[in-house]
Structure formats: structure tokens, C-alpha cells
Coordinates of N, CA and C in Angstrom, one line a residue:
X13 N -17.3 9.0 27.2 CA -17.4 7.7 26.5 C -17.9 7.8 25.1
X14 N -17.5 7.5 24.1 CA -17.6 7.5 22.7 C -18.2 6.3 22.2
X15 N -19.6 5.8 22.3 CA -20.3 4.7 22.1 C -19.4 4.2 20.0
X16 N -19.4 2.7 20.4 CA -19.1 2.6 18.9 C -19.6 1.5 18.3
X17 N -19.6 0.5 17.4 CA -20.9 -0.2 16.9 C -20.3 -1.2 15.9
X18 N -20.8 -2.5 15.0 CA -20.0 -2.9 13.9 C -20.0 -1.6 12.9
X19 N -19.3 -2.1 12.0 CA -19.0 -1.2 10.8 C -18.6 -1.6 9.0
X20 N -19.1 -1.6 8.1 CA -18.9 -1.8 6.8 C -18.3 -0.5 6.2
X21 N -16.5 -1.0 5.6 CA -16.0 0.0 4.9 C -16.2 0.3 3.5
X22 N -16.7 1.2 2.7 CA -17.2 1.2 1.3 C -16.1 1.9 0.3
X23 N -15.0 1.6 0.2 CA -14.0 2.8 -0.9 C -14.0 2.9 -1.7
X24 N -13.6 3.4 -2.3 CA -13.0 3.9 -4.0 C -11.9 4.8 -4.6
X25 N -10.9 4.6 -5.4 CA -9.9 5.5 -5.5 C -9.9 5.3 -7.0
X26 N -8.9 6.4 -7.0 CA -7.8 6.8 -8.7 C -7.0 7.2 -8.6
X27 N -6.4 7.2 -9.9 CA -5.2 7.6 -10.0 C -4.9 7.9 -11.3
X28 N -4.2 9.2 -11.3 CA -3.7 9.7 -13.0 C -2.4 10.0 -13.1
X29 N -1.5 9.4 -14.3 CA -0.5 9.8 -14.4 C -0.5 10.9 -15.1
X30 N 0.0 11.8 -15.0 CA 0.1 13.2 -15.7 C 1.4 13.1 -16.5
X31 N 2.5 12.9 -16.2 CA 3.5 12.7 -16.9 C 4.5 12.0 -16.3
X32 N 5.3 10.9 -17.0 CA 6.2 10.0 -16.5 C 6.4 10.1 -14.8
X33 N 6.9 11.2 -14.3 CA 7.5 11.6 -13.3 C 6.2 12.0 -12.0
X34 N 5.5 12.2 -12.7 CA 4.3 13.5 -11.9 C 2.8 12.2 -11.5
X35 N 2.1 11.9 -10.4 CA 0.9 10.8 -10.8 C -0.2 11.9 -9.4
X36 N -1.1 12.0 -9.6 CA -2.2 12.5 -8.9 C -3.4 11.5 -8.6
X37 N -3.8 11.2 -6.9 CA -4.6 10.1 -6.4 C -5.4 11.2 -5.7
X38 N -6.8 10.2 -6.0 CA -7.7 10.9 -5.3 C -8.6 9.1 -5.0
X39 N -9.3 9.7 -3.6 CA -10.1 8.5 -3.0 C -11.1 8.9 -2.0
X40 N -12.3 7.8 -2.0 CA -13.6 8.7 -1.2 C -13.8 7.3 -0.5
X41 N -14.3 7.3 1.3 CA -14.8 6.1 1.8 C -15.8 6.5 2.6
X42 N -17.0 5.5 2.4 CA -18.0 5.9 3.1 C -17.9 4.7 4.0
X43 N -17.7 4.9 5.8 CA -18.1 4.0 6.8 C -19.7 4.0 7.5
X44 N -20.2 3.0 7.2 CA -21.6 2.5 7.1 C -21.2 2.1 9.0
X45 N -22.0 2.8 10.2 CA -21.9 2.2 11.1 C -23.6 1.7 11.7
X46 N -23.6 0.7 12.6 CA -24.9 0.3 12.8 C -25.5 1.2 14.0
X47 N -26.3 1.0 13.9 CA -27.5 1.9 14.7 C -27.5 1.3 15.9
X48 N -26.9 2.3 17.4 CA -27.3 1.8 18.8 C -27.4 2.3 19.7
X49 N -27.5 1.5 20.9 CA -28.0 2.5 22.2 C -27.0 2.2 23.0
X50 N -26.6 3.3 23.8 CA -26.3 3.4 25.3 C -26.8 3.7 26.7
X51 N -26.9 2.8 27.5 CA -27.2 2.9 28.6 C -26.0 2.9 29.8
X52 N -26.2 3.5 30.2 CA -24.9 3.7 31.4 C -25.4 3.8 32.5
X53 N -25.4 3.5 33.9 CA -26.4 3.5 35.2 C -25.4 4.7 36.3
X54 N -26.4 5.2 36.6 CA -26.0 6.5 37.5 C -24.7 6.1 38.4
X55 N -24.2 7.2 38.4 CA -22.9 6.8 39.5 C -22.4 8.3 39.4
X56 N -21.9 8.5 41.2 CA -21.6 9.7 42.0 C -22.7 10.9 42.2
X57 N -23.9 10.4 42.2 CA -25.0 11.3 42.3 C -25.4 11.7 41.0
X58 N -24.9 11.6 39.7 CA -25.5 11.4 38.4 C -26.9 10.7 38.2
X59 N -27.5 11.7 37.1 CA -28.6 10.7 36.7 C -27.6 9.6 35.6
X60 N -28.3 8.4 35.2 CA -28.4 7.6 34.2 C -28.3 8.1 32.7
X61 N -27.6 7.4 32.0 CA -27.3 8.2 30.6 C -28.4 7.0 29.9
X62 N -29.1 7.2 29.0 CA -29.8 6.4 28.1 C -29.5 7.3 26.5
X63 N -29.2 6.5 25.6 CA -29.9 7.2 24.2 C -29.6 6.2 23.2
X64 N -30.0 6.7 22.0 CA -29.6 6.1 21.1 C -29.0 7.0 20.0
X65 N -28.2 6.3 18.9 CA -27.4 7.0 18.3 C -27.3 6.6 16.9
X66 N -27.0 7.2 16.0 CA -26.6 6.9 14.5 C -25.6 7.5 13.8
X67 N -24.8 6.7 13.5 CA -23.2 7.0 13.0 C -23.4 6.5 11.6
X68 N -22.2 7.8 10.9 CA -21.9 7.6 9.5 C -20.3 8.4 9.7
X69 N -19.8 8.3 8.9 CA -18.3 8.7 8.3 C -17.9 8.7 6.9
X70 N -17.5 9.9 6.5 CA -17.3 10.2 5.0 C -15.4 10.3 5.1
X71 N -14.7 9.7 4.7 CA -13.3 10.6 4.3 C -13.1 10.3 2.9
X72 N -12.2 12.0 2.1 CA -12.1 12.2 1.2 C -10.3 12.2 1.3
X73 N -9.4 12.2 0.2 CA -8.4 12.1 0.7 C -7.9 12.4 -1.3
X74 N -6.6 12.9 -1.0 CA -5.9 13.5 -2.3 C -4.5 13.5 -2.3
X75 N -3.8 12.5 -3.2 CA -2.2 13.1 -3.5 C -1.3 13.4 -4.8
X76 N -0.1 14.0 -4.6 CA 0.5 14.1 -5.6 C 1.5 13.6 -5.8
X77 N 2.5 12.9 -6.3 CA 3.7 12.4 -5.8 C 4.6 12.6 -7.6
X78 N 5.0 13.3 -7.0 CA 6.2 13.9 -8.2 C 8.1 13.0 -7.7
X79 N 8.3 12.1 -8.9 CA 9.6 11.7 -8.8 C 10.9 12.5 -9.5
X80 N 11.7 12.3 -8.8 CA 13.1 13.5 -9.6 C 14.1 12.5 -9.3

């Protein structure tokens, strides 16, 4: 089970044209997630899961797009 939480998305991008035909993007997003716990109660002879957790997420991302 992959505990998950609200979330605030932060981006930013660019873009260069290099020449009529040719453009290069670049972009960075930081996901801000909130801070929480899991508790899950024993089942099949397991102990109980308890914790708590803190989530963050970076993606970086890049293109090129050449027209002919």
C-alpha cells in the first residue's frame, strides 16, 4: 500500500528557438506533498503497521522538436 496525501504542484518551463525550424524546452516541477501517518490494524497474524511519512517529488524534463 503506497500511503498518499493532498498535494501543491510548483512548475516552470522554457523554451528557445534556435532556428526557424529547430525549438529546445526545458522544465522543472517541484510536488510539495503534506505530511502523514499510516495506521493499518493487524490482519493474518501480522503485527500492525503504524508510521509516519514525508513526501516530496522533483521532475525535470527536456525537448527538442525539429520541423522539416
Amino acid at each position: 500500500r503506497v500511503p498518499d496525501n493532498d498535494r501543491i504542484w510548483l512548475s516552470i518551463g522554457a523554451g528557445y528557438q534556435i532556428t526557424p525550424s529547430m525549438r529546445a524546452n526545458i522544465a522543472y516541477t517541484h510536488v510539495f506533498i503534506e505530511d502523514g501517518d499510516i495506521n493499518l490494524a493487524a490482519a493474518g497474524g501480522l503485527p500492525p503497521l503504524a508510521a509516519s511519512f514525508e513526501q516530496s517529488l522533483d521532475i525535470v524534463s527536456a525537448s527538442f522538436t525539429m520541423d522539416w
